[in-house]
mmCIF file of C-alpha atoms in Angstrom:
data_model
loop_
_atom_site.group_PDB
_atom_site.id
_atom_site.type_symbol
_atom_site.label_atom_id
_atom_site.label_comp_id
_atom_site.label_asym_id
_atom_site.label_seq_id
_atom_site.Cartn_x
_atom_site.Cartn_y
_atom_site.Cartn_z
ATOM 1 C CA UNK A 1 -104.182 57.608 50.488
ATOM 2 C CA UNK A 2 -102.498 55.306 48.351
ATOM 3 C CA UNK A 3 -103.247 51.762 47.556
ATOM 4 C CA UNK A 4 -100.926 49.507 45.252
ATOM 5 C CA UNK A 5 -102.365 45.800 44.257
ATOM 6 C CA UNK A 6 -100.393 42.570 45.011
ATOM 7 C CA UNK A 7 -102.619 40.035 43.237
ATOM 8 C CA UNK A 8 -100.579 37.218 44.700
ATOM 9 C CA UNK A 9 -101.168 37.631 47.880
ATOM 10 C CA UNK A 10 -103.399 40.966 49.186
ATOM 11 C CA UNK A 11 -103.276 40.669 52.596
ATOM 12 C CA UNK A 12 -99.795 42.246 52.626
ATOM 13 C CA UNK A 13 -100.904 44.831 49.628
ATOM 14 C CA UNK A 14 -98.777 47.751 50.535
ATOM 15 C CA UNK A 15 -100.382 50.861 51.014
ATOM 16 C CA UNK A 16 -99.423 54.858 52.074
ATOM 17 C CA UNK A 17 -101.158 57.541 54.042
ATOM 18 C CA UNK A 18 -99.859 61.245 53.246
ATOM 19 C CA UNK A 19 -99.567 63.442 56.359
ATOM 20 C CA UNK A 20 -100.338 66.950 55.664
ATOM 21 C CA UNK A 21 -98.933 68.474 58.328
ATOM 22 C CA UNK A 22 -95.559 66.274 58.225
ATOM 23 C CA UNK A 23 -95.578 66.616 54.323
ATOM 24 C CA UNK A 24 -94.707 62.779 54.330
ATOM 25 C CA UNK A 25 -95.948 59.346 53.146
ATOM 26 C CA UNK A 26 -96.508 57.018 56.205
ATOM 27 C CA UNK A 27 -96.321 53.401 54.842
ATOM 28 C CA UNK A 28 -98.608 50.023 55.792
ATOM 29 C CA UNK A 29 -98.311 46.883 54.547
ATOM 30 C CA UNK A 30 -101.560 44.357 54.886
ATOM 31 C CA UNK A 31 -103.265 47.652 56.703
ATOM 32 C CA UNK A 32 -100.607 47.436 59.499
ATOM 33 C CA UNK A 33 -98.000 50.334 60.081
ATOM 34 C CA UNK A 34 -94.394 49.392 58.274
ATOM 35 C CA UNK A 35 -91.494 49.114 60.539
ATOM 36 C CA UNK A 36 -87.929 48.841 59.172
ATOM 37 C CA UNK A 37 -87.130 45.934 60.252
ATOM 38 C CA UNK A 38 -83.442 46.586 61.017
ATOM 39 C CA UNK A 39 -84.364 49.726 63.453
ATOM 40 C CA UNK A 40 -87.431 48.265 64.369
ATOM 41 C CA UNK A 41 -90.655 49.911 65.874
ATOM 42 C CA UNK A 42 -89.553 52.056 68.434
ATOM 43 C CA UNK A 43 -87.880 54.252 65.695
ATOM 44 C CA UNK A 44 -90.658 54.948 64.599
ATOM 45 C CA UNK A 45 -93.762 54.047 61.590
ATOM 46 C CA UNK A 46 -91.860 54.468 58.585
ATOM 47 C CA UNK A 47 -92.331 57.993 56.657
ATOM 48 C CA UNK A 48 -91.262 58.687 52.954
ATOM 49 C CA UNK A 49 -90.942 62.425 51.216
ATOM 50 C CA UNK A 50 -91.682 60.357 47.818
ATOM 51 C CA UNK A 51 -93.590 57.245 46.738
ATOM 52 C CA UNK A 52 -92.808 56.139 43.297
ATOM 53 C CA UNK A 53 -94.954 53.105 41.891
ATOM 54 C CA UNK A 54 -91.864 51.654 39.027
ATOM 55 C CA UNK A 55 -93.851 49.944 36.365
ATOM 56 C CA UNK A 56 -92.212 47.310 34.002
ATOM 57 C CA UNK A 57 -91.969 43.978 32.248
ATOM 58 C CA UNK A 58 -91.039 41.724 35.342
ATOM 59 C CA UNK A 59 -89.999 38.020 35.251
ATOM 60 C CA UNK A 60 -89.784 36.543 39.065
ATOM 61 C CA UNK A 61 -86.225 34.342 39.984
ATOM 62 C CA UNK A 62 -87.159 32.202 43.005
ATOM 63 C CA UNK A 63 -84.134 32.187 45.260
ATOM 64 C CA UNK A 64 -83.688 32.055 49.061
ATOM 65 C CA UNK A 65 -87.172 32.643 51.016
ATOM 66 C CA UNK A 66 -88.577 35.400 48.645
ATOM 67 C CA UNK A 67 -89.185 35.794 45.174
ATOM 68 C CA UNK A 68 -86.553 38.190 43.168
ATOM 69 C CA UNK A 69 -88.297 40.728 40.674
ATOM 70 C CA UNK A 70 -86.075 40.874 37.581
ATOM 71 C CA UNK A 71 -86.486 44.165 35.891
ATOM 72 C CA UNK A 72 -86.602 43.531 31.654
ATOM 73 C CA UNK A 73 -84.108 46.188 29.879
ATOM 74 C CA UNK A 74 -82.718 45.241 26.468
ATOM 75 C CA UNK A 75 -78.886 46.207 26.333
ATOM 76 C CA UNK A 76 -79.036 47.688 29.213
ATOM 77 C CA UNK A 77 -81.725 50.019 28.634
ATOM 78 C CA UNK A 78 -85.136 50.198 30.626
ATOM 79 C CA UNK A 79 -87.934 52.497 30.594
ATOM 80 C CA UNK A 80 -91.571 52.084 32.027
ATOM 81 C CA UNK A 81 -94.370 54.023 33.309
ATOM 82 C CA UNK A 82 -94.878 55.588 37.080
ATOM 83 C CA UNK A 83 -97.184 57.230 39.654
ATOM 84 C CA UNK A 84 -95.320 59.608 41.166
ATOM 85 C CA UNK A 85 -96.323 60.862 44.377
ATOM 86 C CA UNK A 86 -94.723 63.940 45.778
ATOM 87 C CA UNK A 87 -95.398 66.542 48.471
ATOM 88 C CA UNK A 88 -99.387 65.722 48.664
ATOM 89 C CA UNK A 89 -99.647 65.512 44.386
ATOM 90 C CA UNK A 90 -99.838 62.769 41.722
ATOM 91 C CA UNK A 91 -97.601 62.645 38.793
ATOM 92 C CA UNK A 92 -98.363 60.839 35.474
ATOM 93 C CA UNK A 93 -94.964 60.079 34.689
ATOM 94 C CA UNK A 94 -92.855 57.484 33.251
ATOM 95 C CA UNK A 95 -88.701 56.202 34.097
ATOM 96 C CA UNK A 96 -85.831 55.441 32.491
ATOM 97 C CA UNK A 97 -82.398 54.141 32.722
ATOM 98 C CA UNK A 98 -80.124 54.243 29.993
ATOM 99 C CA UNK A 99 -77.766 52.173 30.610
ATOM 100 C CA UNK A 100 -76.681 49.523 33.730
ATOM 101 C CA UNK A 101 -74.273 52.308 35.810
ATOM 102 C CA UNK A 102 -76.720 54.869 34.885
ATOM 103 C CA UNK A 103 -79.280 56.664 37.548
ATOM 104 C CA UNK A 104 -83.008 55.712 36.888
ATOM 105 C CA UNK A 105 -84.913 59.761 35.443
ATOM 106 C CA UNK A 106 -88.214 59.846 36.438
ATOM 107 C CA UNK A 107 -90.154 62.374 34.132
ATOM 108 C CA UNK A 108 -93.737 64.126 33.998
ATOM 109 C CA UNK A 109 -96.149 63.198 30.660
ATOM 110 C CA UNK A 110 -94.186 66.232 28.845
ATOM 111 C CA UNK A 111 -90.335 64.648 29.009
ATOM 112 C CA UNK A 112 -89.195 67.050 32.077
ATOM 113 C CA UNK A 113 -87.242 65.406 35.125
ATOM 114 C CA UNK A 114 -89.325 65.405 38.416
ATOM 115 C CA UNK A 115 -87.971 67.224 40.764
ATOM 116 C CA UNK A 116 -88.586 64.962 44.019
ATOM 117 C CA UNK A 117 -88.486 66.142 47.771
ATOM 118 C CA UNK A 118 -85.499 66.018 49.835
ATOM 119 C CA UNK A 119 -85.797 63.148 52.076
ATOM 120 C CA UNK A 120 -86.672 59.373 51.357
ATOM 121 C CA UNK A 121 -87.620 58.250 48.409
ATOM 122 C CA UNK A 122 -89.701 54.284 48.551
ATOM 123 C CA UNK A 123 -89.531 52.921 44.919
ATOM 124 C CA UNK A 124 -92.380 50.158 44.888
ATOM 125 C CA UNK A 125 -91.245 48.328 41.601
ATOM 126 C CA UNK A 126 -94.073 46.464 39.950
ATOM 127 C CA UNK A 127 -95.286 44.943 36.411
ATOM 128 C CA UNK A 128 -97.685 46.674 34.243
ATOM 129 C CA UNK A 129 -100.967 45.353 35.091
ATOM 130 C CA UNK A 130 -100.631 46.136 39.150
ATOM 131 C CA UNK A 131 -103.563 48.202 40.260
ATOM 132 C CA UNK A 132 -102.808 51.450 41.800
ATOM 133 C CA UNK A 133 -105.524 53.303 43.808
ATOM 134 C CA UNK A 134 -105.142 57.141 45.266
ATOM 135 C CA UNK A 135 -107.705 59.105 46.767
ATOM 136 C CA UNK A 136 -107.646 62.810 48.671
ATOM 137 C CA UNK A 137 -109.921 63.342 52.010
ATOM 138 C CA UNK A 138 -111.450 66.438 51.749
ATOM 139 C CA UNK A 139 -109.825 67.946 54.876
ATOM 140 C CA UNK A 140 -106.377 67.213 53.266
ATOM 141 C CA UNK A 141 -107.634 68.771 49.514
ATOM 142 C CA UNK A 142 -108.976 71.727 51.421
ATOM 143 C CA UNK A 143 -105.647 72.405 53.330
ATOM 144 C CA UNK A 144 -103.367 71.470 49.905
ATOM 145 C CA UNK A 145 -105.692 74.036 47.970
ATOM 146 C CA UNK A 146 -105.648 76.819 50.330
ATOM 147 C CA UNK A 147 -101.518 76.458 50.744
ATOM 148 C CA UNK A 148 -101.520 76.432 47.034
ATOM 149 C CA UNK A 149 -103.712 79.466 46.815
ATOM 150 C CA UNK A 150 -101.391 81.540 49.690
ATOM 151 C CA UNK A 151 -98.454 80.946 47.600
ATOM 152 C CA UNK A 152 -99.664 81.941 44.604
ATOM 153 C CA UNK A 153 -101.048 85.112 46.267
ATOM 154 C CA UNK A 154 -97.389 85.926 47.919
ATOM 155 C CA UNK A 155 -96.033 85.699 44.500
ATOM 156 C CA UNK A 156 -98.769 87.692 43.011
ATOM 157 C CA UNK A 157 -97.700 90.324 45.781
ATOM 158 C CA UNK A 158 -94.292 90.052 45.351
ATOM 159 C CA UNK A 159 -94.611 91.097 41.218
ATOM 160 C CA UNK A 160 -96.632 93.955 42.257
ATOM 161 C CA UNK A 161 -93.939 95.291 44.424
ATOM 162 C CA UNK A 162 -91.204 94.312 41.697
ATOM 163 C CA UNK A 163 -92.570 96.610 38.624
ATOM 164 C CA UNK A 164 -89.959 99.158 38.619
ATOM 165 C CA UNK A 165 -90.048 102.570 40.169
ATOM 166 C CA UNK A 166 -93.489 104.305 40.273
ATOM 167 C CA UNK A 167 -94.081 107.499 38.476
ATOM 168 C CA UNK A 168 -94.823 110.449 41.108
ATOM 169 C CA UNK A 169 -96.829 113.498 40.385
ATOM 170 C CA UNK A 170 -93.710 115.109 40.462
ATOM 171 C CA UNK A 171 -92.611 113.373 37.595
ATOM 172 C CA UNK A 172 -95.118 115.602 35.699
ATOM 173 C CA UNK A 173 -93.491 118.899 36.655
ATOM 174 C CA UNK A 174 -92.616 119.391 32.997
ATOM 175 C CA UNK A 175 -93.674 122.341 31.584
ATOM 176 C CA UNK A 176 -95.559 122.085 28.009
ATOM 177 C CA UNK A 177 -92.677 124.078 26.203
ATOM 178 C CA UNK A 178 -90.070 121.900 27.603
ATOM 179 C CA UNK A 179 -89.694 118.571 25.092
#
């Protein structure tokens, strides 16, 4: 379960339920399922692979009906920090963009590039100080662990069949004068 803040108004905080089973992110917004609203509901609650919370230095442009969040980048260049949330796991990470026709990286605490799940991404850009609350039900933790623990036990199995050819007793058929 994930929870991100929106201090100006938190009845519509947005928030994300991970389905185990689907391996996806279902999305609400004010506690009420999200609907695109171009497809509308009977396509569906929307589902993401990925939910990245974008942090950065915002400035808000009034314009039209909604406000417009205007992301700060000096020559071009932006770079923040983000909770990346990926196949049931959080990710410390932060973003960058280095330059205005350039993709935006997203990278773990140690500088490599994330490697997200195919399917949907939902970018929830926000400034710095936005709350963001995540929490695992047991059930789920239980069910991530023990998926975790399989594969690493099929690879475990798979480098013990992978060692080379075995020696045989035959093998020791040399006789003690032969060197």
């Amino acid at each position: 379960y994930i929870w991100i803040e929106n201090r100006s108004k938190q009845s519509v905080s947005p928030s994300y339920e991970y389905d185990v089973d689907k391996n996806v992110y279902y999305r609400f917004v004010g506690g009420e399922p999200y609907y695109d609203k171009e497809i509308g509901p009977e396509n569906g609650h929307q589902a993401y692979a990925n939910v990245i919370v974008q942090r950065t230095e915002t400035s808000y442009q009034y314009g039209g009906s909604c406000p417009l969040t205007m992301i700060a980048s000096k020559n071009g260049v932006a770079k923040g920090n983000a909770d990346i949330f990926t196949g049931g796991r959080y990710i410390a990470g932060y973003w960058m963009r280095t330059g205005m026709n350039e993709r935006t990286v997203y990278l773990d605490a140690d500088g490599n590039e994330i490697a997200l799940q195919r399917g949907k991404t939902f970018i929830q850009v926000t400034d710095n100080t936005a709350e963001v609350t995540y929490s695992c039900d047991e059930d789920v933790m239980d069910q991530l662990l023990a998926e975790a623990q399989a594969a690493i036990d099929s690879e475990r199995a798979a480098e013990d069949t992978d060692l080379g050819d075995d020696i045989s007793e035959e093998d020791d058929s040399m006789d003690a004068g032969e060197a």
